[in-house]
Amino acid sequence: MDFEAFVINSYLRPMKIQVEDKEFQCFIEYEQIKKRIRLLGIQLNVDYENRKPVFIGVLNGSFIFLSDLMKEVNIPAEIHFIKVASYKNDSSTGFVKDIIGLNIDLKGRDVVIVEDIVDSGVTLQHIMKQIKAHEPASIAICTLLLKPKALKVDLGEIPYVGFEISNEFVVGYGLDYNGLGRNLKDIYQTIKPPSES
């Protein structure tokens, strides 16, 4: 890449950004995300061939991921969204409010829960419990990001994972910090002050 192209790319894709009081650096570029989603789509197409799964996106964070994922899924499928409130600032509050939008018949259906990120797993465990009450044929988890070291509950196998990441706060591509940053094309990770490194 020549210098001019580097300057243009740096201009279009900032390596560092500020969201409110936090500084972030580019962590996963959109091109990497697209490639990984393509592979997840292939895996889902094979696993759910001759079935008609219901993809349930957990709002607000999953909307971009689910949108791009469904462009790679070419089997018959339904899409629904639910909303759960459990976050404030950059850490999980540890409690979950009511699930809004889980008003479809899931009995005997194959369900794929689509998340932007799985960290503590508390929210997802609550969602799975509510969905199991509807007696689906199967439940699988598909997440763009997984923080294995942040898990506080046993979710069993997570068959569809885009990227496993460390326990750092991330923003962009649907993920937010205090409601901001969801519209960023790439995923950014917090920059620790030198004293924390």
XYZ file of N, CA and C in Angstrom:
591
model
N 0.858 -1.178 0.000
C 0.000 0.000 0.000
C 0.897 1.231 0.000
N 0.635 2.163 -0.927
C 1.456 3.370 -0.943
C 0.985 4.350 0.125
N 1.778 5.383 0.347
C 1.495 6.330 1.427
C 0.147 7.008 1.236
N -0.185 7.418 -0.022
C -1.443 8.116 -0.280
C -2.637 7.229 0.070
N -2.571 5.954 -0.334
C -3.660 5.020 -0.011
C -3.775 4.841 1.492
N -2.637 4.778 2.202
C -2.659 4.636 3.648
C -3.336 5.835 4.305
N -3.005 7.041 3.825
C -3.611 8.259 4.381
C -5.109 8.255 4.152
N -5.547 7.867 2.937
C -6.982 7.831 2.635
C -7.677 6.805 3.521
N -7.110 5.588 3.634
C -7.721 4.558 4.481
C -7.762 4.984 5.934
N -6.721 5.637 6.406
C -6.709 6.105 7.787
C -7.792 7.145 8.008
N -8.039 7.952 6.982
C -9.069 8.977 7.093
C -10.454 8.331 7.161
N -10.681 7.319 6.312
C -11.986 6.675 6.268
C -12.229 5.761 7.469
N -11.180 5.167 8.001
C -11.308 4.242 9.114
C -10.396 4.716 10.237
N -10.919 5.519 11.145
C -10.059 6.027 12.216
C -9.534 4.888 13.094
N -8.261 4.933 13.416
C -7.660 3.909 14.262
C -8.017 4.130 15.735
N -8.259 5.387 16.102
C -8.666 5.707 17.471
C -9.879 6.629 17.430
N -10.799 6.393 18.353
C -11.988 7.237 18.450
C -12.274 7.537 19.916
N -13.077 8.548 20.138
C -13.518 8.920 21.481
C -15.034 8.779 21.531
N -15.543 8.054 22.500
C -16.985 7.961 22.735
C -17.201 8.375 24.182
N -17.822 9.541 24.349
C -17.976 10.163 25.666
C -16.628 10.200 26.378
N -16.513 9.538 27.530
C -15.284 9.645 28.324
C -14.279 8.522 28.055
N -14.541 7.677 27.063
C -13.647 6.546 26.794
C -12.971 6.687 25.437
N -11.730 6.246 25.385
C -10.992 6.214 24.133
C -10.910 4.766 23.664
N -11.115 4.571 22.357
C -11.122 3.240 21.755
C -10.157 3.190 20.578
N -9.658 1.979 20.308
C -8.829 1.765 19.127
C -9.469 0.690 18.262
N -9.215 0.765 16.952
C -9.790 -0.215 16.028
C -9.324 -1.618 16.421
N -10.268 -2.545 16.495
C -9.998 -3.889 16.992
C -10.286 -4.950 15.923
N -11.495 -4.920 15.343
C -11.859 -5.854 14.264
C -12.451 -5.025 13.123
N -11.802 -5.060 11.985
C -12.265 -4.288 10.841
C -13.457 -4.967 10.176
N -14.271 -4.147 9.520
C -15.502 -4.621 8.894
C -15.246 -5.751 7.891
N -14.137 -5.684 7.163
C -13.838 -6.745 6.188
C -13.671 -8.098 6.890
N -13.026 -8.106 8.055
C -12.886 -9.350 8.831
C -14.251 -9.833 9.308
N -15.075 -8.898 9.747
C -16.416 -9.245 10.228
C -17.213 -9.899 9.100
N -17.189 -9.289 7.921
C -17.930 -9.835 6.772
C -17.482 -11.251 6.425
N -16.174 -11.485 6.421
C -15.663 -12.819 6.107
C -16.131 -13.846 7.125
N -16.100 -13.477 8.384
C -16.519 -14.415 9.436
C -18.020 -14.691 9.354
N -18.808 -13.660 9.058
C -20.253 -13.838 8.928
C -20.571 -14.751 7.745
N -19.812 -14.624 6.678
C -20.011 -15.506 5.523
C -19.833 -16.962 5.940
N -18.802 -17.236 6.739
C -18.549 -18.606 7.208
C -19.645 -19.086 8.158
N -20.120 -18.201 9.025
C -21.233 -18.567 9.917
C -22.477 -18.902 9.101
N -22.730 -18.128 8.055
C -23.880 -18.387 7.185
C -23.800 -19.753 6.530
N -22.614 -20.110 6.051
C -22.415 -21.433 5.434
C -22.701 -22.533 6.448
N -22.176 -22.354 7.653
C -22.384 -23.348 8.719
C -23.871 -23.495 9.048
N -24.588 -22.378 9.147
C -26.024 -22.418 9.448
C -26.805 -23.059 8.298
N -26.433 -22.756 7.069
C -27.117 -23.354 5.908
C -26.991 -24.872 5.914
N -25.816 -25.369 6.274
C -25.590 -26.822 6.329
C -26.355 -27.428 7.497
N -26.225 -26.832 8.670
C -26.837 -27.405 9.879
C -28.361 -27.388 9.844
N -28.945 -26.407 9.164
C -30.412 -26.278 9.159
C -31.024 -26.578 7.794
N -30.301 -27.326 6.972
C -30.839 -27.732 5.678
C -32.111 -28.557 5.887
N -33.111 -28.288 5.082
C -34.417 -28.965 5.155
C -35.160 -28.693 6.463
N -34.813 -27.622 7.133
C -35.533 -27.186 8.336
C -35.867 -25.711 8.138
N -36.709 -25.181 8.955
C -37.075 -23.768 8.832
C -36.873 -23.098 10.188
N -35.630 -22.706 10.513
C -35.359 -22.141 11.830
C -35.970 -20.756 12.023
N -36.145 -20.416 13.285
C -36.571 -19.073 13.671
C -35.349 -18.375 14.276
N -34.894 -17.316 13.633
C -33.792 -16.524 14.158
C -34.375 -15.427 15.030
N -33.952 -15.398 16.289
C -34.446 -14.388 17.226
C -33.293 -13.462 17.587
N -33.359 -12.243 17.095
C -32.332 -11.249 17.374
C -32.620 -10.525 18.669
N -31.588 -10.371 19.482
C -31.732 -9.673 20.760
C -31.351 -8.211 20.531
N -32.350 -7.346 20.618
C -32.122 -5.909 20.415
C -31.529 -5.266 21.661
N -30.821 -4.163 21.517
C -30.614 -3.427 20.290
C -29.363 -3.889 19.547
N -28.445 -4.501 20.248
C -27.122 -4.750 19.715
C -27.026 -5.651 18.509
N -27.937 -6.619 18.351
C -27.775 -7.624 17.289
C -28.285 -7.185 15.930
N -28.904 -6.023 15.827
C -29.616 -5.702 14.584
C -28.705 -5.651 13.356
N -27.505 -5.112 13.479
C -26.602 -5.046 12.324
C -26.057 -6.435 12.001
N -25.627 -7.150 13.030
C -25.110 -8.506 12.847
C -26.160 -9.412 12.216
N -27.379 -9.397 12.741
C -28.433 -10.258 12.210
C -28.766 -9.886 10.770
N -28.786 -8.609 10.476
C -29.061 -8.163 9.110
C -28.024 -8.712 8.134
N -26.746 -8.576 8.472
C -25.687 -9.083 7.600
C -25.674 -10.617 7.562
N -25.959 -11.252 8.687
C -25.987 -12.711 8.751
C -27.071 -13.277 7.838
N -28.246 -12.672 7.850
C -29.363 -13.197 7.059
C -29.113 -13.076 5.558
N -28.213 -12.181 5.161
C -27.843 -12.082 3.740
C -27.034 -13.300 3.300
N -26.471 -14.021 4.274
C -25.673 -15.215 3.981
C -26.452 -16.514 4.212
N -27.630 -16.415 4.794
C -28.470 -17.592 5.063
C -29.436 -17.750 3.898
N -29.343 -18.870 3.176
C -30.203 -19.052 2.005
C -31.191 -20.207 2.144
N -31.482 -20.575 3.383
C -32.509 -21.584 3.658
C -33.776 -20.855 4.102
N -34.940 -21.491 4.006
C -36.147 -20.844 4.528
C -35.990 -20.583 6.024
N -36.295 -19.364 6.455
C -36.124 -18.996 7.863
C -37.040 -17.833 8.214
N -37.398 -17.752 9.480
C -38.159 -16.617 10.000
C -37.245 -15.779 10.881
N -37.556 -14.500 10.977
C -36.771 -13.585 11.800
C -37.711 -12.854 12.753
N -37.340 -12.853 14.021
C -38.086 -12.096 15.032
C -37.075 -11.392 15.922
N -37.548 -10.386 16.626
C -36.691 -9.653 17.551
C -37.322 -9.626 18.932
N -36.459 -9.650 19.930
C -36.898 -9.436 21.310
C -36.016 -8.342 21.901
N -36.495 -7.756 22.976
C -35.726 -6.707 23.637
C -35.642 -7.029 25.119
N -34.429 -6.862 25.646
C -34.162 -7.113 27.057
C -33.338 -5.937 27.577
N -33.584 -5.520 28.791
C -32.773 -4.452 29.379
C -31.951 -5.025 30.521
N -30.611 -4.933 30.398
C -29.771 -5.443 31.486
C -28.453 -4.700 31.617
N -28.213 -3.697 30.790
C -26.927 -3.018 30.819
C -27.055 -1.544 31.166
N -26.051 -1.043 31.856
C -25.912 0.382 32.100
C -24.422 0.680 32.099
N -24.037 1.697 31.397
C -22.623 2.051 31.214
C -21.877 0.875 30.594
N -20.726 0.477 31.133
C -19.915 -0.546 30.461
C -19.832 -1.863 31.222
N -20.763 -2.130 32.136
C -20.749 -3.411 32.838
C -22.163 -3.917 33.029
N -22.299 -5.237 33.126
C -23.615 -5.833 33.305
C -24.128 -5.526 34.702
N -25.413 -5.186 34.785
C -26.007 -4.875 36.087
C -26.352 -6.132 36.873
N -26.370 -7.271 36.181
C -26.633 -8.525 36.879
C -28.104 -8.833 37.062
N -29.000 -7.967 36.573
C -30.423 -8.286 36.633
C -31.018 -8.101 35.247
N -32.127 -8.756 35.006
C -32.750 -8.717 33.696
C -34.203 -8.327 33.858
N -34.654 -7.398 33.067
C -36.056 -7.011 33.076
C -36.835 -7.934 32.152
N -38.111 -7.648 32.001
C -38.954 -8.496 31.157
C -38.470 -8.537 29.718
N -38.722 -9.672 29.076
C -38.424 -9.820 27.658
C -39.645 -9.343 26.881
N -39.409 -8.426 25.958
C -40.489 -7.854 25.150
C -40.420 -8.461 23.756
N -41.536 -8.940 23.240
C -41.597 -9.413 21.861
C -41.580 -10.918 21.689
N -41.525 -11.666 22.777
C -41.515 -13.125 22.671
C -42.961 -13.630 22.642
N -43.647 -13.283 21.556
C -45.080 -13.579 21.446
C -45.374 -14.419 20.209
N -44.442 -15.290 19.857
C -44.636 -16.161 18.700
C -44.697 -17.610 19.155
N -45.289 -18.448 18.336
C -45.401 -19.865 18.665
C -44.087 -20.564 18.293
N -43.362 -21.027 19.291
C -42.072 -21.685 19.066
C -42.125 -23.190 19.303
N -43.278 -23.709 19.650
C -43.385 -25.126 19.958
C -42.973 -25.967 18.753
N -41.996 -26.874 18.996
C -41.516 -27.760 17.950
C -40.634 -27.093 16.902
N -40.269 -25.848 17.103
C -39.455 -25.110 16.128
C -37.979 -25.141 16.519
N -37.111 -24.984 15.534
C -35.681 -24.830 15.761
C -35.395 -23.341 15.913
N -34.860 -22.964 17.062
C -34.635 -21.549 17.392
C -33.143 -21.257 17.417
N -32.763 -20.166 16.769
C -31.386 -19.679 16.830
C -31.433 -18.284 17.443
N -30.877 -18.157 18.644
C -30.810 -16.856 19.314
C -29.575 -16.133 18.789
N -29.771 -14.915 18.288
C -28.666 -14.153 17.701
C -28.326 -12.978 18.610
N -27.088 -12.984 19.084
C -26.583 -11.945 19.986
C -25.413 -11.214 19.340
N -25.230 -9.961 19.727
C -24.038 -9.245 19.294
C -22.837 -9.703 20.106
N -23.042 -9.893 21.415
C -21.940 -10.274 22.292
C -22.460 -11.090 23.469
N -21.711 -12.107 23.846
C -22.002 -12.873 25.056
C -20.834 -12.632 25.997
N -21.120 -11.988 27.130
C -20.060 -11.791 28.125
C -20.415 -12.528 29.409
N -21.182 -11.955 30.309
C -21.505 -12.664 31.559
C -22.407 -13.871 31.304
N -23.256 -13.780 30.288
C -24.180 -14.870 29.974
C -25.467 -14.823 30.773
N -25.569 -13.904 31.718
C -26.753 -13.822 32.597
C -28.004 -13.517 31.781
N -27.912 -12.533 30.900
C -29.060 -12.163 30.061
C -29.461 -13.319 29.159
N -28.489 -13.930 28.521
C -28.758 -15.018 27.594
C -29.362 -16.225 28.311
N -28.897 -16.520 29.505
C -29.459 -17.625 30.294
C -30.947 -17.375 30.567
N -31.285 -16.137 30.897
C -32.679 -15.765 31.151
C -33.522 -15.920 29.880
N -32.987 -15.479 28.746
C -33.692 -15.599 27.469
C -33.930 -17.073 27.136
N -32.898 -17.892 27.297
C -33.027 -19.319 26.988
C -34.093 -19.978 27.856
N -34.131 -19.611 29.120
C -35.136 -20.175 30.033
C -36.547 -19.828 29.550
N -36.732 -18.571 29.135
C -38.049 -18.143 28.639
C -38.422 -18.871 27.348
N -37.449 -19.050 26.459
C -37.720 -19.732 25.184
C -38.001 -21.215 25.421
N -37.255 -21.848 26.334
C -37.487 -23.273 26.641
C -38.908 -23.519 27.113
N -39.498 -22.542 27.783
C -40.879 -22.677 28.257
C -41.863 -22.807 27.090
N -41.465 -22.401 25.905
C -42.310 -22.499 24.704
C -42.165 -23.853 24.006
N -41.316 -24.748 24.550
C -41.106 -26.101 24.043
C -40.630 -26.162 22.587
N -39.544 -25.465 22.270
C -39.006 -25.579 20.908
C -38.327 -26.930 20.699
N -38.127 -27.313 19.448
C -37.418 -28.561 19.143
C -35.952 -28.438 19.514
N -35.378 -27.269 19.295
C -33.969 -27.038 19.624
C -33.714 -25.551 19.830
N -32.650 -25.258 20.576
C -32.201 -23.873 20.768
C -30.698 -23.852 20.537
N -30.254 -22.931 19.695
C -28.826 -22.730 19.466
C -28.515 -21.250 19.630
N -27.274 -20.961 19.955
C -26.831 -19.574 20.127
C -25.878 -19.229 18.996
N -26.094 -18.064 18.418
C -25.191 -17.518 17.410
C -24.794 -16.126 17.880
N -23.517 -15.930 18.149
C -23.057 -14.627 18.636
C -21.876 -14.142 17.816
N -21.850 -12.856 17.565
C -20.709 -12.289 16.853
C -19.470 -12.341 17.730
N -19.609 -11.957 19.000
C -18.479 -11.913 19.923
C -18.764 -12.741 21.164
N -17.736 -13.423 21.652
C -17.834 -14.203 22.885
C -16.637 -13.855 23.758
N -16.940 -13.544 25.032
C -15.887 -13.301 26.023
C -15.861 -14.490 26.980
N -15.113 -15.535 26.672
C -15.136 -16.743 27.514
C -14.756 -16.481 28.963
N -13.809 -15.589 29.213
C -13.353 -15.335 30.583
C -14.333 -14.500 31.391
N -15.330 -13.908 30.728
C -16.323 -13.101 31.428
C -17.558 -13.900 31.824
N -17.697 -15.123 31.299
C -18.901 -15.925 31.566
C -19.064 -16.205 33.057
N -20.276 -15.967 33.550
C -20.599 -16.223 34.959
C -21.553 -17.398 35.115
N -22.126 -17.855 33.995
C -23.075 -18.973 34.019
C -22.702 -19.963 32.926
N -23.165 -21.191 33.071
C -22.903 -22.226 32.075
C -24.011 -22.194 31.030
N -23.651 -21.854 29.815
C -24.628 -21.797 28.726
C -24.579 -23.040 27.842
N -23.718 -23.986 28.201
C -23.534 -25.149 27.346
C -22.731 -24.751 26.122
N -22.817 -25.551 25.083
C -22.063 -25.270 23.856
C -22.667 -24.077 23.121
N -21.814 -23.194 22.636
C -22.245 -22.092 21.768
C -21.694 -22.421 20.380
N -22.537 -22.964 19.501
C -22.024 -23.512 18.237
C -21.619 -22.490 17.181
N -22.154 -21.290 17.265
C -21.892 -20.297 16.226
C -21.290 -19.045 16.851
N -19.967 -18.931 16.749
C -19.243 -17.805 17.356
C -18.410 -17.130 16.281
N -18.584 -15.824 16.155
C -17.786 -15.076 15.198
C -16.348 -14.949 15.664
N -16.162 -14.318 16.831
C -14.835 -14.086 17.381
C -14.852 -14.268 18.892
N -13.865 -14.975 19.419
C -13.641 -14.994 20.863
C -12.696 -13.848 21.180
N -13.064 -13.034 22.180
C -12.252 -11.870 22.510
C -11.964 -11.844 24.006
N -10.993 -11.017 24.380
C -10.661 -10.861 25.800
C -11.748 -10.042 26.492
N -11.619 -9.905 27.773
C -12.651 -9.232 28.566
C -12.444 -7.717 28.580
N -12.351 -7.119 27.403
C -12.244 -5.663 27.253
C -13.568 -5.147 26.704
N -13.864 -3.894 26.996
C -15.110 -3.306 26.508
C -14.958 -2.938 25.037
N -15.982 -3.261 24.236
C -15.949 -2.994 22.803
C -17.177 -2.195 22.376
N -17.013 -1.485 21.262
C -18.086 -0.639 20.738
C -18.021 -0.679 19.215
N -19.162 -0.452 18.575
C -19.233 -0.427 17.114
C -19.936 -1.651 16.567
N -20.375 -1.566 15.313
C -21.079 -2.645 14.634
C -22.253 -3.167 15.487
N -23.036 -2.233 16.000
C -24.211 -2.578 16.798
C -23.994 -2.481 18.292
N -22.747 -2.541 18.737
C -22.429 -2.455 20.171
C -22.297 -0.988 20.565
N -22.784 -0.655 21.750
C -22.786 0.755 22.139
C -22.102 1.003 23.472
N -21.821 2.254 23.703
C -21.406 2.736 25.016
C -22.343 3.876 25.356
N -23.198 3.675 26.350
C -24.219 4.658 26.740
C -25.054 5.115 25.537
N -25.397 4.158 24.668
C -26.255 4.455 23.527
C -25.530 4.964 22.292
N -24.245 5.206 22.386
C -23.482 5.754 21.262
C -22.544 4.705 20.674
N -22.226 4.853 19.398
C -21.235 4.012 18.746
C -21.786 2.836 17.966
N -23.086 2.566 18.056
C -23.647 1.413 17.332
C -23.432 1.522 15.828
N -23.397 2.738 15.316
C -23.316 2.976 13.877
C -21.905 2.858 13.305
N -20.912 2.637 14.147
C -19.542 2.485 13.644
C -19.422 1.186 12.856
N -18.742 1.253 11.724
C -18.634 0.100 10.826
C -17.740 -0.994 11.406
N -16.662 -0.593 12.056
C -15.714 -1.532 12.645
C -16.019 -1.705 14.132
N -15.326 -2.657 14.761
C -15.442 -2.834 16.206
C -14.188 -2.259 16.851
N -14.407 -1.455 17.885
C -13.323 -0.790 18.596
C -13.251 -1.308 20.025
N -12.038 -1.329 20.581
C -11.790 -1.815 21.938
C -11.236 -0.666 22.783
N -11.604 -0.655 24.059
C -11.110 0.417 24.930
C -9.598 0.391 25.008
N -9.048 1.585 25.102
C -7.607 1.735 25.314
C -7.398 1.943 26.802
N -6.617 1.039 27.405
C -6.337 1.178 28.838
C -5.302 2.265 29.052
N -5.471 3.074 30.091
C -4.411 4.025 30.438
C -3.132 3.252 30.757
N -1.948 3.861 30.534
C -0.673 3.155 30.789
C -0.584 2.536 32.176
N -1.209 3.145 33.173
C -1.142 2.610 34.540
C -1.876 1.290 34.689
N -2.831 0.993 33.763
C -3.613 -0.253 33.842
C -3.033 -1.344 32.956
N -2.103 -1.019 32.076
C -1.574 -2.008 31.137
C -0.693 -3.027 31.802
